[in-house]
XYZ file of C-alpha atoms in Angstrom:
548
model
C 97.557 96.076 97.911
C 98.365 96.899 101.203
C 98.027 93.896 103.296
C 96.704 95.370 106.605
C 97.667 93.206 109.417
C 95.687 93.697 112.326
C 96.785 93.156 116.390
C 94.771 89.038 116.719
C 91.492 89.439 117.823
C 92.348 87.813 120.828
C 93.700 91.001 122.586
C 90.658 92.770 123.136
C 90.556 96.316 124.653
C 93.730 96.451 127.017
C 93.190 99.317 128.974
C 90.755 101.997 129.706
C 91.142 105.128 128.007
C 94.208 107.348 130.840
C 94.215 110.340 130.825
C 98.055 111.236 129.175
C 98.459 115.212 129.864
C 100.814 114.429 132.372
C 103.004 109.924 131.472
C 105.735 110.688 133.837
C 102.851 111.233 136.345
C 99.648 109.152 134.779
C 98.528 106.814 137.885
C 97.715 102.619 137.808
C 95.178 101.798 134.825
C 91.861 101.001 136.104
C 91.722 98.030 133.351
C 94.668 95.268 133.400
C 95.961 94.312 130.416
C 95.622 90.968 128.311
C 99.416 90.387 127.756
C 101.083 89.129 124.349
C 103.591 85.924 124.415
C 106.754 87.070 122.023
C 109.045 84.342 120.727
C 112.718 85.702 121.202
C 115.591 84.430 119.819
C 117.920 84.909 122.391
C 120.566 82.400 121.334
C 120.314 82.330 117.597
C 122.806 80.052 116.101
C 123.876 77.671 118.932
C 125.458 75.225 115.843
C 127.261 77.065 114.538
C 130.379 75.683 115.700
C 131.218 72.811 117.046
C 132.154 73.755 120.856
C 128.520 75.729 120.994
C 127.240 74.740 125.290
C 124.342 75.972 126.904
C 123.589 75.305 130.604
C 120.526 75.905 131.514
C 119.759 76.225 135.436
C 116.675 75.884 137.502
C 116.639 79.315 140.475
C 116.876 78.193 144.456
C 114.385 75.778 144.999
C 112.390 74.851 141.561
C 113.156 72.070 139.216
C 113.552 72.475 135.213
C 111.460 70.663 132.865
C 112.550 69.144 129.704
C 109.907 67.835 127.189
C 111.530 66.278 124.332
C 111.398 62.452 121.551
C 112.597 59.032 123.329
C 114.276 56.286 122.082
C 111.300 55.460 120.268
C 109.925 58.954 119.749
C 108.033 59.068 122.494
C 106.811 62.148 124.295
C 108.836 61.884 127.415
C 109.371 64.403 130.352
C 112.045 65.010 133.033
C 112.685 66.402 135.890
C 115.992 67.939 136.379
C 117.799 71.010 138.058
C 120.418 71.686 134.918
C 120.754 71.517 131.734
C 124.114 70.949 130.191
C 123.161 71.535 125.935
C 126.011 70.278 124.102
C 125.936 70.130 120.063
C 127.345 66.142 118.379
C 128.162 66.542 114.313
C 125.896 63.413 113.166
C 127.605 61.983 109.889
C 124.740 61.463 107.176
C 124.137 58.255 105.533
C 124.805 60.372 102.147
C 126.159 63.670 101.398
C 122.752 66.882 101.178
C 123.049 69.496 98.919
C 122.617 71.854 101.149
C 120.722 75.681 98.630
C 120.291 78.829 99.162
C 119.256 81.431 96.236
C 120.381 84.084 97.247
C 118.510 87.572 96.011
C 119.749 89.806 97.704
C 122.229 90.171 100.684
C 121.741 93.192 102.530
C 122.906 95.663 106.319
C 119.283 96.125 107.671
C 116.167 94.286 107.677
C 114.137 97.376 106.462
C 116.494 97.371 102.997
C 115.767 93.830 103.401
C 112.159 93.807 102.754
C 111.984 96.478 100.765
C 113.394 94.584 97.970
C 111.854 91.388 98.837
C 108.178 93.273 98.338
C 110.117 93.738 95.122
C 109.477 90.411 94.857
C 107.280 89.396 94.990
C 105.184 92.105 93.355
C 107.179 90.388 90.831
C 105.653 87.590 91.337
C 107.912 85.844 92.796
C 107.414 84.138 96.053
C 110.772 85.031 99.108
C 111.422 85.401 102.602
C 113.702 86.628 104.437
C 116.267 85.311 106.612
C 118.927 86.763 108.434
C 122.339 83.465 108.792
C 124.550 86.616 109.470
C 123.807 89.899 107.651
C 119.920 90.259 106.231
C 119.639 88.241 103.180
C 116.122 87.720 100.797
C 116.111 84.537 99.621
C 113.485 82.599 96.931
C 111.210 80.974 98.998
C 112.247 77.906 100.002
C 109.340 75.633 99.660
C 108.220 77.053 96.458
C 111.231 76.615 94.328
C 112.783 73.157 96.728
C 114.543 71.341 93.882
C 118.062 72.607 92.408
C 116.431 72.023 88.899
C 113.443 75.108 89.919
C 116.557 77.098 91.283
C 118.717 77.469 88.469
C 115.589 78.264 86.369
C 114.797 80.731 88.402
C 118.467 82.061 87.973
C 119.569 82.159 84.315
C 115.585 83.924 83.831
C 116.738 86.668 86.684
C 120.139 86.758 84.614
C 119.152 87.209 81.733
C 116.508 90.188 82.804
C 119.999 91.639 83.765
C 119.843 90.683 87.074
C 123.629 90.835 88.802
C 122.497 90.234 92.501
C 121.034 86.983 92.661
C 123.629 84.081 92.813
C 123.210 80.314 94.821
C 124.634 79.452 98.397
C 125.565 75.950 97.686
C 127.506 73.053 99.787
C 127.269 69.765 100.986
C 126.660 68.674 103.841
C 128.360 65.474 105.340
C 127.380 65.517 108.641
C 124.698 67.527 110.661
C 124.916 69.033 113.950
C 121.699 67.444 116.617
C 121.748 68.999 120.462
C 122.858 67.194 123.265
C 121.376 66.103 126.724
C 121.614 64.093 129.288
C 119.079 63.043 132.040
C 118.316 60.731 134.053
C 121.973 57.993 133.367
C 120.869 58.531 129.299
C 121.819 60.505 126.496
C 119.789 61.501 123.984
C 120.087 64.145 120.415
C 117.505 65.948 119.102
C 116.298 68.451 116.741
C 113.885 69.860 119.513
C 114.025 70.845 123.417
C 110.968 72.665 125.560
C 112.089 73.846 129.351
C 110.193 74.991 131.378
C 110.441 75.982 135.422
C 107.573 75.860 138.251
C 108.463 79.105 138.628
C 108.987 80.292 134.716
C 112.234 81.302 135.614
C 115.281 80.447 134.431
C 119.227 80.763 134.338
C 120.797 80.420 130.748
C 125.024 80.857 130.053
C 127.123 80.505 127.256
C 130.236 78.388 127.368
C 131.963 75.657 129.298
C 133.374 78.635 131.671
C 129.337 79.563 132.544
C 129.808 82.637 132.575
C 128.011 85.656 132.092
C 124.785 83.783 133.290
C 121.121 85.871 132.589
C 117.615 84.522 134.004
C 114.927 84.267 131.942
C 111.403 84.284 132.161
C 109.147 82.164 130.561
C 110.293 78.460 128.653
C 111.803 77.985 126.147
C 112.795 75.927 123.557
C 115.618 74.859 121.052
C 114.715 74.483 117.200
C 115.890 74.492 114.076
C 116.548 77.633 111.853
C 116.981 78.347 108.806
C 120.822 77.294 108.464
C 121.646 74.426 110.080
C 122.033 74.973 114.134
C 119.673 76.317 116.324
C 118.019 78.951 117.934
C 116.852 78.949 121.961
C 113.857 80.746 122.010
C 112.523 82.339 124.934
C 108.374 82.466 125.272
C 107.524 85.292 126.836
C 104.873 87.731 127.660
C 105.058 91.472 126.237
C 105.894 93.314 129.566
C 107.799 91.228 130.779
C 109.921 91.990 127.814
C 110.396 94.811 128.038
C 112.106 94.578 131.610
C 115.120 93.374 129.377
C 115.162 95.810 127.171
C 113.727 99.107 128.235
C 116.834 99.819 131.110
C 119.908 98.014 128.556
C 118.291 100.429 125.705
C 118.003 103.992 127.117
C 120.558 103.802 130.089
C 119.943 102.585 133.871
C 120.180 106.023 135.089
C 117.675 107.883 132.619
C 114.816 110.675 133.448
C 111.636 109.273 134.541
C 109.942 110.917 131.477
C 112.667 109.303 128.845
C 112.501 105.638 130.017
C 108.923 106.312 129.331
C 108.724 107.578 126.568
C 111.735 104.779 124.881
C 108.866 101.823 127.260
C 106.075 103.338 124.616
C 108.316 102.891 122.045
C 109.867 99.066 123.419
C 106.634 97.819 123.599
C 105.195 99.626 120.319
C 107.823 98.543 117.632
C 107.992 94.478 119.128
C 104.942 94.403 117.669
C 105.840 95.956 114.511
C 108.202 93.373 114.034
C 106.637 90.325 115.239
C 107.566 89.373 111.264
C 111.305 89.749 111.244
C 111.956 85.687 111.615
C 109.348 84.046 109.697
C 111.700 81.879 107.940
C 112.942 80.625 111.199
C 109.628 79.607 113.533
C 110.128 82.527 116.334
C 109.380 86.584 116.617
C 112.263 89.409 117.983
C 116.177 88.925 118.111
C 117.644 89.930 121.199
C 120.279 92.384 119.558
C 120.346 95.333 117.800
C 119.348 94.035 115.034
C 115.939 94.472 116.454
C 116.490 95.126 120.900
C 119.069 95.070 123.230
C 117.125 92.276 125.945
C 118.735 90.922 128.319
C 116.169 89.021 130.590
C 115.293 89.564 134.072
C 119.964 90.618 134.333
C 120.085 94.122 135.299
C 116.630 95.077 136.032
C 115.357 98.827 137.045
C 112.612 99.949 139.255
C 112.570 103.357 137.415
C 112.321 101.546 133.820
C 110.126 98.485 135.734
C 107.604 101.802 137.662
C 107.554 103.001 133.397
C 106.764 99.899 132.187
C 103.437 99.327 134.381
C 101.833 102.785 134.665
C 102.170 102.223 130.550
C 101.147 98.988 130.677
C 99.148 98.662 126.373
C 99.560 101.476 125.933
C 100.962 102.329 122.280
C 102.070 105.129 119.768
C 99.947 105.266 116.437
C 99.063 106.764 113.676
C 95.619 106.656 111.250
C 95.264 103.491 114.159
C 98.061 101.664 113.099
C 101.260 101.081 115.175
C 104.270 104.379 114.746
C 107.302 102.509 113.097
C 108.774 103.009 116.531
C 112.774 103.138 114.958
C 114.741 105.246 117.097
C 118.472 105.789 118.192
C 121.811 106.219 120.001
C 122.187 110.287 118.984
C 120.955 112.100 115.656
C 123.187 114.663 115.145
C 121.497 117.186 116.275
C 118.465 116.411 112.915
C 116.734 113.506 112.536
C 116.978 111.784 108.830
C 113.065 110.777 107.591
C 112.302 107.249 107.348
C 112.867 107.944 103.746
C 117.024 109.135 103.914
C 117.936 105.425 104.890
C 115.836 102.976 103.851
C 113.573 102.558 100.227
C 109.957 101.836 101.211
C 106.711 103.440 101.365
C 107.916 107.364 103.545
C 106.152 107.439 106.999
C 105.021 111.176 106.695
C 105.583 111.568 111.520
C 109.258 110.478 110.560
C 110.266 113.782 109.729
C 113.483 116.148 109.428
C 112.833 117.400 112.672
C 116.669 120.019 114.329
C 117.096 118.063 117.748
C 117.081 121.026 119.917
C 114.955 122.784 122.354
C 115.754 125.960 121.071
C 115.186 127.589 117.464
C 119.460 126.670 116.356
C 118.117 126.086 112.720
C 115.875 126.521 109.840
C 115.858 123.743 107.784
C 113.374 125.529 105.819
C 115.654 128.573 104.710
C 119.388 125.942 104.859
C 118.687 123.089 103.471
C 121.575 120.870 104.169
C 121.070 119.419 101.186
C 123.591 121.997 99.823
C 126.550 120.882 100.681
C 128.305 124.811 101.995
C 125.401 124.204 104.455
C 125.550 121.579 105.616
C 129.333 121.327 106.777
C 127.816 124.408 108.743
C 125.922 123.422 110.847
C 128.161 120.552 111.273
C 130.510 122.452 112.949
C 126.994 123.510 115.140
C 127.372 122.132 117.608
C 125.953 124.439 120.986
C 122.273 124.713 122.057
C 121.684 121.120 120.947
C 119.356 118.417 123.059
C 122.475 116.288 122.443
C 125.272 119.162 122.988
C 128.912 117.399 124.650
C 127.667 113.303 123.635
C 130.575 111.495 122.694
C 128.932 110.679 119.264
C 127.374 114.427 118.757
C 130.044 115.209 116.324
C 133.084 113.332 115.684
C 136.468 113.292 113.025
C 137.584 110.131 112.196
C 140.454 109.397 109.112
C 141.416 106.297 107.865
C 144.409 106.202 104.962
C 142.896 104.569 101.209
C 144.082 101.465 102.298
C 142.409 100.892 105.098
C 139.154 102.432 103.686
C 139.707 100.245 100.669
C 140.460 96.587 103.181
C 136.250 97.536 104.549
C 134.595 98.224 100.863
C 135.965 95.078 99.703
C 134.550 93.521 102.357
C 131.410 94.580 101.701
C 131.587 94.336 97.894
C 132.213 90.268 98.915
C 128.751 90.448 101.256
C 126.987 91.602 98.309
C 128.409 89.453 95.589
C 130.009 92.598 94.133
C 132.310 92.456 90.687
C 134.240 95.603 91.425
C 135.329 93.747 94.852
C 139.015 92.997 92.834
C 139.816 96.303 92.169
C 143.190 97.521 93.776
C 142.778 101.354 95.021
C 141.072 103.991 95.381
C 140.961 107.315 92.687
C 138.497 109.374 94.576
C 135.275 109.772 97.003
C 132.497 111.849 96.517
C 128.493 113.088 97.307
C 127.357 113.548 94.705
C 123.862 114.287 96.561
C 122.365 114.609 99.650
C 119.093 114.828 101.679
C 117.409 118.091 102.879
C 118.155 116.978 106.483
C 122.091 116.830 105.532
C 121.970 112.370 104.824
C 124.021 110.919 102.227
C 121.529 109.828 99.420
C 124.297 108.622 96.857
C 128.035 108.977 96.746
C 130.742 107.056 94.018
C 133.956 106.561 94.781
C 135.448 105.470 91.593
C 138.155 103.410 91.734
C 140.479 101.780 88.882
C 137.786 99.043 87.005
C 134.328 101.053 87.441
C 132.803 103.453 89.165
C 130.690 101.862 93.008
C 127.765 103.899 93.396
C 126.546 103.771 97.040
C 122.801 104.830 98.467
C 121.525 106.035 102.068
C 122.303 104.116 104.735
C 124.939 101.910 102.833
C 127.529 104.905 102.903
C 127.725 104.066 106.601
C 127.935 100.266 107.143
C 130.505 100.032 103.011
C 133.192 101.833 105.225
C 133.814 101.261 109.027
C 134.585 105.481 110.451
C 131.260 106.455 109.437
C 129.387 106.405 112.777
C 126.204 106.974 110.382
C 125.609 108.917 107.270
C 126.173 113.012 108.273
C 128.776 112.658 107.044
C 131.430 114.895 104.539
C 134.253 113.966 103.279
C 137.612 116.245 103.469
C 140.523 114.749 101.536
C 144.484 114.206 102.838
C 147.405 114.215 100.699
C 150.496 113.686 101.065
C 153.477 115.808 100.530
C 153.711 115.161 96.904
C 149.597 116.346 97.081
C 148.920 112.404 96.252
C 145.266 111.180 97.229
C 146.540 109.422 100.744
C 142.604 108.543 102.501
C 139.714 110.775 103.402
C 138.814 111.773 107.622
C 134.964 111.425 107.847
C 133.717 114.507 109.621
C 130.515 114.499 111.258
C 127.878 113.058 113.344
C 125.476 111.205 115.636
C 125.083 107.795 116.068
C 123.076 105.004 114.105
C 120.077 105.740 111.163
C 119.624 108.862 113.162
C 115.919 108.006 112.333
C 113.587 109.046 114.658
C 113.754 109.539 118.521
C 117.342 110.400 119.790
C 118.175 108.662 123.410
C 120.711 111.286 124.052
C 118.017 113.842 123.220
C 116.108 112.234 125.221
C 117.603 112.416 128.321
C 117.853 116.492 127.269
C 114.397 117.218 126.850
C 113.563 115.215 130.204
C 115.909 116.824 131.822
C 114.013 119.858 131.032
C 110.848 118.373 132.202
C 109.473 117.416 129.233
C 106.548 114.575 129.987
C 106.889 111.733 127.550
C 104.007 112.831 125.307
C 105.544 114.889 124.755
C 109.519 113.792 124.019
C 107.480 111.337 121.777
C 104.940 114.278 119.659
C 108.519 115.705 119.494
C 110.238 112.965 117.069
C 106.845 111.294 115.847
C 104.923 114.880 115.195
C 100.875 113.504 114.516
C 101.406 111.513 116.465
C 98.737 109.454 118.903
C 98.852 106.991 122.767
C 96.489 104.807 122.533
C 95.987 101.510 124.543
C 96.270 98.333 122.354
C 93.089 97.258 121.064
C 91.855 94.830 118.395
C 91.166 97.578 116.060
C 95.214 98.566 116.140
C 96.355 97.904 112.094
C 99.948 96.484 112.882
C 101.248 97.256 109.538
C 101.221 97.290 105.870
C 102.813 96.145 103.828
C 102.610 95.967 99.429
C 102.476 92.029 99.750
C 101.166 89.742 96.835
C 100.663 87.638 99.108
C 98.321 87.877 102.193
C 98.722 84.664 103.869
C 101.638 86.120 105.400
C 101.336 87.071 108.718
C 103.330 87.611 112.389
C 103.877 84.411 114.148
C 101.552 85.868 116.879
C 98.618 84.917 114.790
C 99.846 81.480 114.817
C 99.846 80.383 117.368
């Protein structure tokens, strides 16, 4: 059953309907959007290393307000100009078992979420986590004891599952966030920091290099991995000031910036569930969107954010899955070419060119000969001339095996003990040219690799849009492979490099979005818009934004 997640009712209608005939010249909206507050993990695993250190400072003429529990565990606040956060390892009186039942270990959230939904449909309660890679865990509060976890694991093994395993360790010391206020040192699990001007400078490490300025307020809070996350709570439109210029680039043409702004806003709102297990919503790196606070903001991006305030991209009144990548390689990938899960009708295979350089209906890229011909085309595309539009990267069998072993180890795959690679072969492509299935023949068995893993299992390819060219030695023995392909990233949705070119050709932001996401509409955020539809069994799973 589909569970519809709608925009929280408190948002109301954020904008009057605006004319979208030329987004590059949209006037200031008459109605002001009621801003949404986001919870962003800007330092996700503070305390993972014993030397971790953060320095928080107020801006000139301001002071930080620090809120925490005092020695008698009563709420306490203090005013300081700066605060140094360190971690101290606190011994436990009795060692504690720290254990999780890991059901899947994946490279992307999209794959992990699809696996999680499959488990839920089988009646198993799960949660998505990211200790390093994305993982699906048996839900901790449903399987809280070693006995329950082992009973579930044995049941899964009896049913033929080979991916689930227990991650177990005995913990003798735990990190505590440590800081000094008014001459007293405190070690706490939770700490809130705010400033009157709503601006806080954060730097990492002992040398305080590369400080970043964040709006809103900050909180140190425990996560699911035994350490801490520094969370920035900030309004959505302010968040975009720290995302848009770092995603599209400070020198992008205005229409490309407009398109990126609407996508970034849509992406953020649709993905509020990503870090529910850690009690925040989004991260600040490429696993979500790159976010650098108010450091290096760009006036052109600020203009696009203000002039599109509250506008999102929708399909059938639902926020689109606003995926985008740096470079498609000349053809965009449908969602199902990269990940499993429900198809997104607006994420289609589109030749990334303003002119007809290739006809996919007549010359499908599922055909290997057609695909190689396509990859050898270099002119006439939106991304022509970009460094990663076309690439050829060679590796020896030993180099390929080294990276493949790391991939298999992360997935707890028994083939990790192979010694040699005998052959790598693409056995199935999509009509958009993406690898759907690849087989690696090793000395101990064959390994099938599907979709996006055809990129993450190996080091050389920058996308799944590639073919393999064997390299032979003087004795005609296989020595390695050349990975020959195009694009950088998953290739789904808008190409950022492509948007540059289309904007330079005079396309508006709206036209760029309609090109990459056909059938979609740009509309003001309102309480009637659905955040996302997910085939979940539990109807209690809600975006963190609705829990405030």
